[in-house]
Coordinates of C-alpha atoms in Angstrom, one line a residue:
Chain A
M1 CA 10.7 34.3 8.6
L2 CA 10.4 32.2 5.9
D3 CA 7.1 32.6 3.3
Y4 CA 4.9 30.0 4.8
K5 CA 2.4 30.6 1.8
L6 CA 5.2 28.8 -0.7
L7 CA 5.8 26.5 1.9
E8 CA 2.1 25.8 2.0
A9 CA 2.4 25.4 -1.8
L10 CA 4.8 23.0 -1.9
I11 CA 3.0 21.1 0.8
T12 CA 0.1 20.8 -1.1
V13 CA 1.8 19.9 -4.1
V14 CA 3.2 16.8 -2.7
E15 CA 0.3 15.8 -0.9
T16 CA -2.0 15.8 -4.0
G17 CA 0.5 14.8 -6.3
G18 CA 0.1 17.4 -8.6
F19 CA -0.1 21.3 -9.7
E20 CA -3.7 21.5 -10.8
R21 CA -4.8 19.3 -7.8
A22 CA -3.1 21.3 -5.3
G23 CA -4.5 24.8 -6.7
M24 CA -7.8 23.3 -6.3
A25 CA -6.9 22.5 -3.1
L26 CA -5.9 25.9 -2.1
G27 CA -8.5 27.6 -3.9
L28 CA -5.5 29.1 -6.6
S29 CA -5.0 28.6 -10.2
Q30 CA -2.6 26.2 -11.6
S31 CA -0.2 28.8 -12.3
A32 CA -0.2 30.5 -9.1
V33 CA 0.7 27.1 -7.5
S34 CA 3.6 26.5 -10.1
Q35 CA 4.9 30.5 -9.4
R36 CA 5.0 29.8 -5.8
I37 CA 7.2 26.7 -6.3
K38 CA 9.2 28.8 -8.6
L39 CA 9.8 31.7 -6.2
L40 CA 10.6 29.2 -3.1
E41 CA 13.3 27.6 -5.7
S42 CA 14.6 30.7 -6.7
R43 CA 14.9 32.0 -3.1
L44 CA 16.7 28.5 -2.3
G45 CA 18.9 28.4 -5.3
Q46 CA 18.0 24.8 -5.9
P47 CA 14.7 22.7 -6.8
V48 CA 12.2 21.6 -4.2
L49 CA 10.5 19.2 -6.7
T50 CA 11.5 16.7 -9.2
R51 CA 9.3 15.3 -11.8
H52 CA 11.2 12.2 -12.8
P53 CA 10.0 9.4 -12.4
H54 CA 7.0 11.4 -10.6
L55 CA 6.4 14.2 -8.8
Q56 CA 8.2 14.4 -5.6
A57 CA 10.3 16.6 -3.3
T58 CA 14.0 16.8 -3.6
P59 CA 16.2 16.3 -0.4
A60 CA 15.9 20.4 0.2
G61 CA 12.4 19.8 -0.2
R62 CA 11.8 17.1 2.1
R63 CA 13.9 19.2 4.6
L64 CA 11.5 22.0 3.9
L65 CA 8.2 19.9 4.3
N66 CA 9.5 18.7 7.8
H67 CA 10.1 22.0 8.9
A68 CA 6.5 23.0 7.7
Q69 CA 5.2 19.8 9.3
Q70 CA 6.8 20.8 12.9
V71 CA 5.6 24.3 12.4
Q72 CA 2.3 23.3 11.8
L73 CA 2.1 21.1 14.9
L74 CA 3.3 24.1 17.0
E75 CA 0.5 26.3 15.8
R76 CA -1.8 23.5 16.6
D77 CA -1.0 24.1 20.2
L78 CA -1.3 27.5 19.6
R79 CA -4.7 27.2 18.4
R80 CA -5.7 25.5 21.4
Q81 CA -4.6 28.4 23.5
I82 CA -5.9 30.8 21.5
P83 CA -9.2 29.1 19.7
A84 CA -10.2 32.6 17.7
L85 CA -7.6 31.7 15.4
S86 CA -8.5 30.4 12.1
E87 CA -9.9 26.9 11.9
D88 CA -7.9 25.5 9.0
R89 CA -7.4 22.0 9.3
T90 CA -3.8 20.5 9.1
R91 CA -3.3 16.7 8.3
L92 CA -0.6 14.9 10.4
R93 CA 1.7 12.4 8.4
I94 CA 2.4 9.2 10.0
A95 CA 4.3 6.1 8.6
L96 CA 3.3 2.9 10.1
N97 CA 3.1 -0.6 9.0
A98 CA 0.1 -2.0 7.0
D99 CA -0.8 -4.4 9.4
S100 CA -1.4 -2.3 12.2
L101 CA -3.3 0.1 10.3
A102 CA -5.2 -2.9 9.3
T103 CA -5.7 -4.1 13.1
W104 CA -5.6 -1.7 16.2
W105 CA -4.7 1.4 14.9
G106 CA -8.3 2.8 14.1
E107 CA -9.2 2.2 17.6
A108 CA -6.1 3.5 19.3
I109 CA -6.5 6.9 17.7
G110 CA -10.2 7.2 16.8
A111 CA -11.3 9.1 19.8
F112 CA -8.5 11.2 19.9
C113 CA -9.0 12.5 16.2
Q114 CA -12.6 13.2 16.9
E115 CA -11.8 15.0 20.1
E116 CA -9.2 16.9 18.6
G117 CA -10.5 17.3 15.1
L118 CA -7.1 15.8 14.1
L119 CA -6.9 14.6 10.6
M120 CA -4.2 12.2 9.7
D121 CA -2.1 11.2 6.5
M122 CA -1.1 7.8 7.1
V123 CA 1.6 6.4 5.1
I124 CA 2.2 2.5 5.1
E125 CA 6.0 1.3 5.3
D126 CA 7.5 -1.7 6.2
Q127 CA 8.7 -1.7 9.8
D128 CA 12.1 -0.6 9.0
V129 CA 11.4 1.8 6.2
G130 CA 9.1 4.1 7.9
L131 CA 12.3 5.2 10.0
R132 CA 14.1 6.4 7.0
R133 CA 11.3 8.3 6.1
M134 CA 11.3 10.2 9.4
R135 CA 14.8 10.9 9.1
E136 CA 14.4 12.7 5.6
G137 CA 11.4 14.8 6.9
D138 CA 8.8 13.1 5.4
V139 CA 6.6 12.2 8.3
A140 CA 6.0 13.7 11.8
A141 CA 5.8 10.4 13.6
C142 CA 6.4 6.4 12.9
L143 CA 4.9 3.5 14.1
C144 CA 7.5 0.8 13.5
S145 CA 10.0 -1.8 14.8
S146 CA 13.2 -0.3 15.2
D147 CA 13.9 0.9 19.1
Q148 CA 16.9 3.2 17.6
P149 CA 15.6 7.0 18.0
V150 CA 16.8 9.2 15.2
A151 CA 18.5 12.4 15.9
G152 CA 16.3 14.8 17.7
A153 CA 13.5 12.3 18.0
R154 CA 12.2 10.3 20.8
C155 CA 11.3 6.8 20.9
I156 CA 8.7 4.7 23.2
A157 CA 7.8 1.2 23.5
L158 CA 4.3 0.1 22.6
G159 CA 3.9 -3.7 22.7
N160 CA 4.3 -6.7 20.4
M161 CA 2.5 -7.9 17.4
P162 CA 2.8 -12.0 17.4
Y163 CA 2.7 -13.6 14.0
R164 CA 1.7 -17.2 12.8
A165 CA 2.2 -18.8 9.5
W166 CA -1.2 -19.8 8.1
A167 CA -2.5 -21.5 5.1
H168 CA -5.6 -23.3 3.8
R169 CA -6.1 -26.5 4.7
N170 CA -6.2 -28.0 1.1
Y171 CA -2.9 -26.2 0.4
I172 CA -1.3 -27.7 3.2
A173 CA -2.4 -31.0 2.3
R174 CA -1.0 -30.6 -1.1
F175 CA 2.5 -29.1 -0.5
F176 CA 3.2 -30.5 3.1
P177 CA 1.8 -33.8 2.8
D178 CA 5.2 -35.1 4.9
G179 CA 5.0 -32.1 7.3
L180 CA 7.5 -29.1 7.4
T181 CA 10.6 -30.7 5.1
A182 CA 12.9 -28.7 3.5
Q183 CA 12.3 -30.0 0.4
A184 CA 8.7 -28.9 0.9
F185 CA 9.6 -25.4 1.6
Q186 CA 11.4 -25.4 -1.8
E187 CA 8.4 -25.8 -3.3
A188 CA 5.6 -24.5 -1.4
P189 CA 5.0 -20.6 -2.6
A190 CA 4.7 -18.1 0.6
I191 CA 2.9 -14.6 0.5
V192 CA 5.2 -11.9 1.2
F193 CA 4.0 -8.4 1.8
G194 CA 7.2 -6.9 -0.1
P195 CA 10.7 -6.9 -0.5
H196 CA 11.6 -5.5 3.2
D197 CA 9.4 -7.9 4.7
Q198 CA 11.4 -10.3 6.7
L199 CA 8.8 -12.0 8.7
Q200 CA 8.9 -15.3 6.6
H201 CA 12.7 -15.7 6.6
R202 CA 12.6 -15.4 10.5
F203 CA 9.8 -18.0 10.6
L204 CA 11.4 -20.5 8.0
A205 CA 14.6 -19.9 10.0
Q206 CA 12.9 -20.8 13.2
C207 CA 11.4 -23.8 11.7
G208 CA 15.4 -24.8 10.7
Y209 CA 15.3 -24.2 7.3
H210 CA 17.5 -21.6 5.7
G211 CA 17.4 -22.0 2.1
R212 CA 15.3 -20.1 -1.0
F213 CA 11.4 -20.3 -1.2
P214 CA 9.3 -19.1 -3.8
Y215 CA 6.8 -16.3 -3.2
H216 CA 3.8 -14.0 -4.3
L217 CA 4.4 -10.5 -3.3
C218 CA 1.4 -9.3 -2.0
P219 CA 1.7 -5.6 -0.3
S220 CA -1.7 -5.7 1.2
A221 CA -3.0 -6.7 4.6
E222 CA -6.1 -7.8 3.5
G223 CA -5.2 -9.4 0.3
F224 CA -2.6 -11.3 2.2
V225 CA -5.6 -13.1 3.9
R226 CA -7.7 -13.5 0.5
L227 CA -4.6 -15.0 -1.2
A228 CA -4.0 -17.5 1.6
M229 CA -7.8 -18.5 1.7
A230 CA -7.4 -19.0 -1.9
G231 CA -5.2 -21.8 -1.6
M232 CA -2.3 -19.4 -3.3
G233 CA 0.1 -19.8 -0.4
Y234 CA 1.1 -19.7 3.5
G235 CA 1.7 -16.4 4.8
M236 CA 2.5 -14.6 8.3
I237 CA -0.8 -13.2 9.8
P238 CA -0.7 -11.4 13.1
D239 CA -2.7 -12.8 15.9
N240 CA -5.3 -9.9 16.2
M241 CA -6.5 -10.4 12.8
I242 CA -7.3 -13.9 13.1
G243 CA -10.4 -14.8 15.4
D244 CA -14.2 -14.3 15.8
N245 CA -14.7 -11.3 18.0
R246 CA -16.6 -8.3 17.5
T247 CA -14.0 -5.8 16.8
T248 CA -12.1 -7.8 14.2
L249 CA -12.5 -8.2 10.5
A250 CA -12.3 -11.9 11.3
V251 CA -10.9 -14.7 9.2
P252 CA -13.9 -17.2 8.9
E253 CA -13.2 -20.0 11.4
G254 CA -11.9 -23.1 10.1
E255 CA -10.7 -21.7 6.9
L256 CA -7.5 -21.2 7.4
V257 CA -4.7 -23.5 9.6
N258 CA -2.1 -23.1 11.7
L259 CA 1.1 -23.9 9.5
N260 CA 3.6 -24.6 13.0
Q261 CA 1.6 -24.0 16.3
A262 CA 5.4 -24.0 17.9
V263 CA 6.5 -20.9 16.0
T264 CA 5.6 -17.5 16.6
V265 CA 7.4 -14.3 15.2
D266 CA 7.4 -11.4 17.3
V267 CA 7.2 -7.7 15.8
P268 CA 7.5 -5.3 18.5
L269 CA 6.3 -1.9 17.7
Y270 CA 8.0 1.6 19.0
W271 CA 6.7 4.9 18.5
H272 CA 8.9 7.6 17.2
Y273 CA 8.2 11.5 17.2
W274 CA 9.8 14.5 17.2
R275 CA 11.2 16.0 20.6
H276 CA 10.0 19.4 19.7
G277 CA 6.8 18.3 18.3
G278 CA 5.0 20.3 21.2
D279 CA 2.3 19.9 23.9
F280 CA -0.4 18.5 20.9
M281 CA 2.5 15.8 20.1
E282 CA 2.9 14.9 23.6
R283 CA -0.7 14.3 24.0
L284 CA -0.9 12.2 21.1
T285 CA 2.0 9.7 22.2
R286 CA -0.1 9.2 25.4
T287 CA -2.8 7.9 23.9
I288 CA -0.8 5.7 21.5
A289 CA 1.2 4.6 24.3
R290 CA -2.2 3.9 26.6
A291 CA -3.7 2.2 23.2
G292 CA -0.6 -0.1 22.9
S293 CA -0.8 -1.2 26.5
A294 CA -4.4 -2.0 26.1
L295 CA -4.3 -3.7 22.4
L296 CA -1.1 -5.2 22.1
E297 CA 0.9 -8.1 23.7
P298 CA 3.8 -7.3 26.3
I299 CA 7.2 -7.1 24.5
R300 CA 8.9 -10.0 25.7
Chain B
M1 CA 21.3 -11.5 -27.6
L2 CA 21.5 -9.5 -25.0
D3 CA 23.0 -10.8 -22.0
Y4 CA 20.3 -12.3 -19.7
K5 CA 22.5 -13.1 -16.8
L6 CA 22.8 -8.8 -16.8
L7 CA 19.4 -8.5 -16.8
E8 CA 18.5 -11.0 -14.1
A9 CA 20.5 -9.4 -12.0
L10 CA 18.8 -6.0 -12.6
I11 CA 15.3 -7.8 -12.2
T12 CA 16.6 -9.1 -8.9
V13 CA 18.0 -5.8 -7.4
V14 CA 15.0 -3.8 -8.2
E15 CA 12.7 -6.6 -6.8
T16 CA 14.6 -7.3 -3.7
G17 CA 15.6 -3.5 -3.2
G18 CA 19.2 -3.9 -2.9
F19 CA 22.3 -5.5 -3.9
E20 CA 23.0 -7.9 -0.8
R21 CA 19.2 -9.0 -0.7
A22 CA 19.7 -9.7 -4.7
G23 CA 22.8 -11.6 -4.2
M24 CA 21.2 -14.1 -1.8
A25 CA 18.2 -14.5 -4.0
L26 CA 20.7 -15.3 -6.8
G27 CA 23.3 -17.1 -4.6
L28 CA 26.0 -14.8 -5.9
S29 CA 28.2 -12.2 -3.6
Q30 CA 26.9 -8.9 -3.3
S31 CA 30.1 -7.5 -5.7
A32 CA 29.1 -9.8 -8.3
V33 CA 26.1 -8.4 -8.5
S34 CA 27.1 -5.4 -8.5
Q35 CA 29.7 -6.1 -11.1
R36 CA 26.8 -7.3 -13.3
I37 CA 24.8 -4.1 -13.3
K38 CA 28.0 -2.0 -14.0
L39 CA 28.7 -4.1 -17.1
L40 CA 25.2 -3.6 -18.0
E41 CA 25.7 -0.1 -17.5
S42 CA 29.1 0.2 -19.6
R43 CA 27.1 -1.5 -22.2
L44 CA 24.2 0.6 -22.4
G45 CA 26.5 3.7 -21.9
Q46 CA 23.8 5.0 -19.2
P47 CA 22.9 3.9 -15.8
V48 CA 20.3 1.7 -14.9
L49 CA 19.8 2.3 -11.4
T50 CA 19.6 5.3 -9.3
R51 CA 19.9 5.2 -5.7
H52 CA 18.2 8.7 -4.8
P53 CA 16.0 8.9 -3.1
H54 CA 15.8 5.5 -3.2
L55 CA 17.0 2.3 -5.3
Q56 CA 15.1 2.1 -8.5
A57 CA 15.4 1.6 -12.4
T58 CA 15.9 4.6 -14.4
P59 CA 13.8 5.1 -17.7
A60 CA 16.3 3.0 -19.6
G61 CA 16.7 0.3 -16.7
R62 CA 12.6 0.2 -16.8
R63 CA 12.4 -0.4 -20.6
L64 CA 15.0 -3.5 -19.9
L65 CA 12.8 -4.8 -17.2
N66 CA 9.7 -4.6 -19.3
H67 CA 11.7 -6.3 -22.1
A68 CA 13.0 -8.8 -19.9
Q69 CA 9.4 -9.2 -18.4
Q70 CA 7.8 -10.1 -21.6
V71 CA 10.7 -12.6 -22.6
Q72 CA 10.2 -14.2 -19.3
L73 CA 6.4 -14.7 -20.2
L74 CA 7.5 -16.2 -23.7
E75 CA 10.2 -18.8 -21.9
R76 CA 7.2 -19.6 -19.8
D77 CA 5.2 -20.7 -22.7
L78 CA 8.5 -22.5 -24.1
R79 CA 8.9 -24.7 -20.9
R80 CA 5.3 -25.5 -21.1
Q81 CA 5.9 -27.2 -24.4
I82 CA 9.4 -28.5 -23.4
P83 CA 9.1 -29.4 -19.9
A84 CA 12.4 -30.7 -19.5
L85 CA 13.6 -27.0 -19.4
S86 CA 14.7 -26.1 -16.2
E87 CA 11.7 -25.3 -13.6
D88 CA 13.1 -21.9 -12.1
R89 CA 9.8 -19.8 -11.5
T90 CA 9.6 -16.3 -12.5
R91 CA 6.8 -14.1 -10.9
L92 CA 4.5 -12.2 -13.0
R93 CA 4.3 -8.4 -12.1
I94 CA 0.6 -7.1 -12.2
A95 CA -1.0 -3.5 -10.9
L96 CA -4.0 -3.5 -9.3
N97 CA -6.3 -1.7 -7.2
A98 CA -6.2 -2.2 -3.4
D99 CA -9.9 -3.4 -3.4
S100 CA -9.8 -5.6 -5.7
L101 CA -6.9 -7.4 -4.1
A102 CA -8.9 -7.1 -1.0
T103 CA -12.0 -8.9 -2.0
W104 CA -12.3 -10.9 -5.5
W105 CA -8.8 -10.8 -6.9
G106 CA -7.5 -14.0 -4.8
E107 CA -10.6 -16.1 -5.8
A108 CA -10.3 -15.1 -9.4
I109 CA -6.8 -16.4 -9.7
G110 CA -6.1 -18.8 -6.7
A111 CA -6.9 -21.9 -8.9
F112 CA -4.8 -20.5 -11.9
C113 CA -1.9 -19.9 -9.7
Q114 CA -2.0 -23.4 -8.3
E115 CA -2.5 -25.3 -11.6
E116 CA 0.2 -23.3 -13.2
G117 CA 2.5 -22.8 -10.6
L118 CA 2.5 -19.2 -11.3
L119 CA 4.0 -16.5 -8.7
M120 CA 2.4 -12.9 -8.6
D121 CA 4.3 -9.7 -7.7
M122 CA 1.1 -7.6 -7.0
V123 CA 1.6 -3.8 -7.1
I124 CA -0.9 -2.0 -5.5
E125 CA -2.0 1.4 -7.7
D126 CA -4.9 3.5 -7.6
Q127 CA -7.1 2.9 -10.8
D128 CA -5.6 5.2 -12.9
V129 CA -1.8 5.3 -11.9
G130 CA -1.4 1.3 -12.7
L131 CA -1.5 2.2 -16.3
R132 CA 1.2 4.7 -16.2
R133 CA 3.3 1.9 -14.7
M134 CA 2.2 -0.4 -17.7
R135 CA 3.3 2.2 -20.3
E136 CA 6.7 2.6 -18.4
G137 CA 7.1 -1.2 -18.8
D138 CA 7.0 -1.5 -14.9
V139 CA 4.2 -4.6 -15.1
A140 CA 3.0 -7.0 -17.4
A141 CA -0.6 -6.5 -16.9
C142 CA -2.8 -3.9 -15.0
L143 CA -6.2 -4.1 -13.8
C144 CA -7.7 -0.6 -13.3
S145 CA -10.5 1.7 -14.4
S146 CA -9.4 3.0 -17.7
D147 CA -10.6 1.4 -21.0
Q148 CA -8.4 3.3 -23.1
P149 CA -5.6 0.6 -24.0
V150 CA -1.7 1.7 -24.0
A151 CA 0.1 1.2 -27.5
G152 CA 0.7 -2.3 -28.0
A153 CA -1.4 -3.7 -25.4
R154 CA -5.1 -5.1 -25.4
C155 CA -8.1 -3.9 -23.2
I156 CA -11.0 -5.8 -22.1
A157 CA -13.7 -4.9 -20.0
L158 CA -14.2 -7.4 -16.9
G159 CA -17.1 -6.1 -14.6
N160 CA -18.2 -3.4 -12.2
M161 CA -17.4 -2.5 -8.3
P162 CA -20.0 -0.7 -7.0
Y163 CA -19.1 1.8 -4.1
R164 CA -21.2 3.2 -1.4
A165 CA -20.6 5.9 1.5
W166 CA -20.5 4.1 5.2
A167 CA -19.8 5.7 8.4
H168 CA -20.2 4.5 12.2
R169 CA -24.1 5.3 13.4
N170 CA -22.3 7.8 16.3
Y171 CA -20.6 9.3 13.6
I172 CA -23.7 10.4 11.6
A173 CA -25.5 11.3 14.3
R174 CA -22.5 13.9 15.7
F175 CA -21.9 15.1 11.9
F176 CA -24.7 14.8 10.0
P177 CA -27.6 15.7 12.7
D178 CA -29.7 17.3 9.7
G179 CA -28.9 15.1 7.0
L180 CA -26.5 15.5 4.3
T181 CA -26.3 19.4 4.2
A182 CA -23.6 21.3 2.7
Q183 CA -22.4 22.6 5.8
A184 CA -22.1 19.3 7.3
F185 CA -19.6 17.9 4.4
Q186 CA -17.6 20.7 5.1
E187 CA -17.0 19.4 8.6
A188 CA -17.3 15.8 8.4
P189 CA -14.1 14.1 7.9
A190 CA -13.9 11.7 5.2
I191 CA -11.5 8.7 4.8
V192 CA -9.8 8.9 1.0
F193 CA -7.4 6.1 0.0
G194 CA -4.8 8.5 -1.6
P195 CA -4.1 11.7 -3.8
H196 CA -5.3 10.1 -6.7
D197 CA -8.4 8.7 -5.2
Q198 CA -11.7 10.2 -6.7
L199 CA -14.3 8.5 -5.5
Q200 CA -15.1 10.5 -2.7
H201 CA -15.4 13.5 -5.1
R202 CA -17.9 11.4 -7.4
F203 CA -19.8 10.7 -4.2
L204 CA -20.0 14.4 -2.9
A205 CA -21.1 15.4 -6.7
Q206 CA -23.8 12.9 -6.9
C207 CA -25.2 14.6 -3.7
G208 CA -24.9 17.9 -4.9
Y209 CA -22.0 19.0 -3.1
H210 CA -19.2 20.3 -4.6
G211 CA -17.1 22.3 -1.9
R212 CA -13.9 21.3 -0.3
F213 CA -14.1 18.8 2.4
P214 CA -11.8 17.5 5.2
Y215 CA -10.2 14.0 5.0
H216 CA -7.9 11.5 6.4
L217 CA -5.6 9.7 3.7
C218 CA -5.4 6.0 4.4
P219 CA -3.6 3.9 1.8
S220 CA -5.3 0.5 3.2
A221 CA -8.3 -1.4 2.1
E222 CA -8.7 -2.7 5.8
G223 CA -7.6 -0.3 7.5
F224 CA -10.4 2.0 5.7
V225 CA -12.9 0.2 7.3
R226 CA -11.5 -0.1 10.7
L227 CA -10.9 4.0 10.6
A228 CA -14.9 4.0 9.6
M229 CA -15.8 1.5 12.6
A230 CA -13.7 3.7 14.8
G231 CA -15.8 6.7 14.0
M232 CA -12.8 8.6 12.4
G233 CA -14.9 9.3 9.1
Y234 CA -17.0 8.2 6.5
G235 CA -15.6 6.2 3.4
M236 CA -16.5 4.9 0.1
I237 CA -16.6 0.9 0.7
P238 CA -17.0 -1.3 -2.2
D239 CA -20.4 -3.8 -1.9
N240 CA -18.4 -7.1 -2.1
M241 CA -16.5 -6.0 1.2
I242 CA -19.9 -5.5 3.2
G243 CA -22.0 -8.3 4.0
D244 CA -22.0 -11.2 5.8
N245 CA -21.2 -14.1 3.7
R246 CA -18.7 -16.9 4.2
T247 CA -16.1 -16.0 1.6
T248 CA -16.1 -12.1 2.6
L249 CA -13.8 -10.6 5.5
A250 CA -17.4 -9.2 6.6
V251 CA -17.9 -6.1 8.5
P252 CA -19.8 -6.8 11.3
E253 CA -23.5 -6.3 10.7
G254 CA -24.9 -3.1 12.1
E255 CA -21.6 -1.5 12.9
L256 CA -21.4 0.8 9.8
V257 CA -24.6 2.8 8.5
N258 CA -24.8 3.3 5.1
L259 CA -24.7 7.2 4.3
N260 CA -27.0 7.8 1.6
Q261 CA -28.8 4.7 0.2
A262 CA -29.3 6.3 -3.2
V263 CA -26.1 7.4 -4.1
T264 CA -23.9 4.2 -5.6
V265 CA -20.3 5.4 -7.4
D266 CA -19.3 2.5 -9.9
V267 CA -16.1 1.4 -10.7
P268 CA -15.7 -0.4 -14.0
L269 CA -12.8 -2.6 -14.1
Y270 CA -10.6 -3.2 -17.3
W271 CA -7.6 -5.7 -17.9
H272 CA -4.5 -4.5 -19.6
Y273 CA -2.0 -6.7 -21.1
W274 CA 0.5 -6.9 -24.1
R275 CA -0.4 -8.2 -27.1
H276 CA 2.8 -10.0 -27.6
G277 CA 2.5 -11.6 -24.1
G278 CA 2.1 -15.1 -25.8
D279 CA -0.1 -18.1 -24.9
F280 CA 0.4 -17.9 -21.1
M281 CA -1.0 -14.4 -20.9
E282 CA -4.0 -15.2 -23.2
R283 CA -4.7 -18.1 -20.8
L284 CA -4.5 -15.9 -17.4
T285 CA -6.9 -13.4 -19.0
R286 CA -9.4 -15.9 -20.1
T287 CA -9.2 -17.0 -16.4
I288 CA -9.8 -13.3 -15.5
A289 CA -12.2 -12.5 -17.7
R290 CA -14.5 -15.5 -16.2
A291 CA -13.6 -14.6 -12.8
G292 CA -14.7 -10.9 -13.7
S293 CA -18.2 -12.3 -15.2
A294 CA -18.9 -14.4 -12.0
L295 CA -17.4 -12.1 -9.1
L296 CA -18.6 -8.5 -10.4
E297 CA -21.6 -6.7 -11.1
P298 CA -22.2 -6.1 -15.0
I299 CA -20.9 -2.6 -16.0
R300 CA -24.1 -0.4 -16.9

């Protein structure tokens, strides 16, 4: 068997972002953590961590992390069968898109986390990048818009998040006085989540515009809405973030105006998880599938 | 002079995250972008980009990016003096904390961006990490909680964001039936923004608790509130995100309960900017300083 004390040191260094913090979390000295990492590296014959540009696992280190995470999942099943086993709590690392986390995700897994005593480590990735992190062994599961499972994993459809373009009333009056013309799109600043975000391009293509457009980059779901409200640009906001119902951090009514009622951009969401994640992962998956049916739109 | 066409290719590859996308943004073929990068590297005698674990600038590449960004700022001043110069729009890259972006930031810079036609590239970093990115030349300015300027930069105080601990009523009844005891803190899951987030530790220390505690990791300001509302944990939420006024994406009244009325954790915010950023950066700085006085609490 592998020496899991060494793997635990690696997990904790990566999770806390430093040797000193890892030591605090594990109740060890910084140098004890450092020795465990060195021992792991000497057994492996290669480094598991790089320090530049910042502290992170090497490809070999990531493979170890992925393995350790699957072992932790299986241990969780075992502890369920043998409750007398120690009660230390592992965190399940999941990649998901920011807009899910900002809207339906909490409601989807809140009760499950409470019942199971599950702690989550949520990593925000644009829909298409999360899957790469899963392939690299960095996360145990991934919520994203791809329906192509990675080798060794399963993939199920959860539902659809429809998006529309919103902007402040004054912004529309200023930048689109003659409607959604090509010239207006060339001048009007958009708000884009990040370099991998293609929602804006898809919206513009559906409006018949294929040229360049100016944009702000804003990697925050709530910041997105705030910038739109401040008149800085127009942005693609999911339907479930707009409205005035009790369970939504609602955008105040009337502040934002729909840029093009006729155009909706769909983001279908899929849940990817390792086939050998064990019984616990199967139950989590059933919970999420149920929540998807209840809280998302059907995939068109 | 440097060949700025090459630097522009580097900036665009890093900003768009790929050669093909950079080509689309610059109106060039992918191979033309690739040739520019190769030429830059052969002149420099070292790589400016690495591809593993993902596409990013090397330390030398980052120094070039930093230089190019300062040149762009100066060009902006020049275009103001000579409006006939071409109107291409650069994006100003700023590191800031997620909670500022999710609350007061849009209101602070919305009018300025509209008047100046400024596009922003906002990078979310925990208060203490943004400054490192500034030192590395990755951003032109930084909003963070450190009052120590980096070499070559200035630092001004903007104001204070006070935080309190909030949780769902049912969560408190379940995990804190006997109040804020050490045993309860050992068992009750917290919600922590990321490995560099020390707000939770500061809150617990002010409550007189210094031990370990279980926590979820959730790198999303809005997700934070959603998880608390779903009863998954208690979390430090800034005062300006709680409330029911028109300008706030308000937490519905009565859903969340203050865990400890007596404890407030302060996060003072400072604005860091390069001393030679030129007139444009000075005006942006004055705008942000005014907004800080109006929208933040005074630093205690």
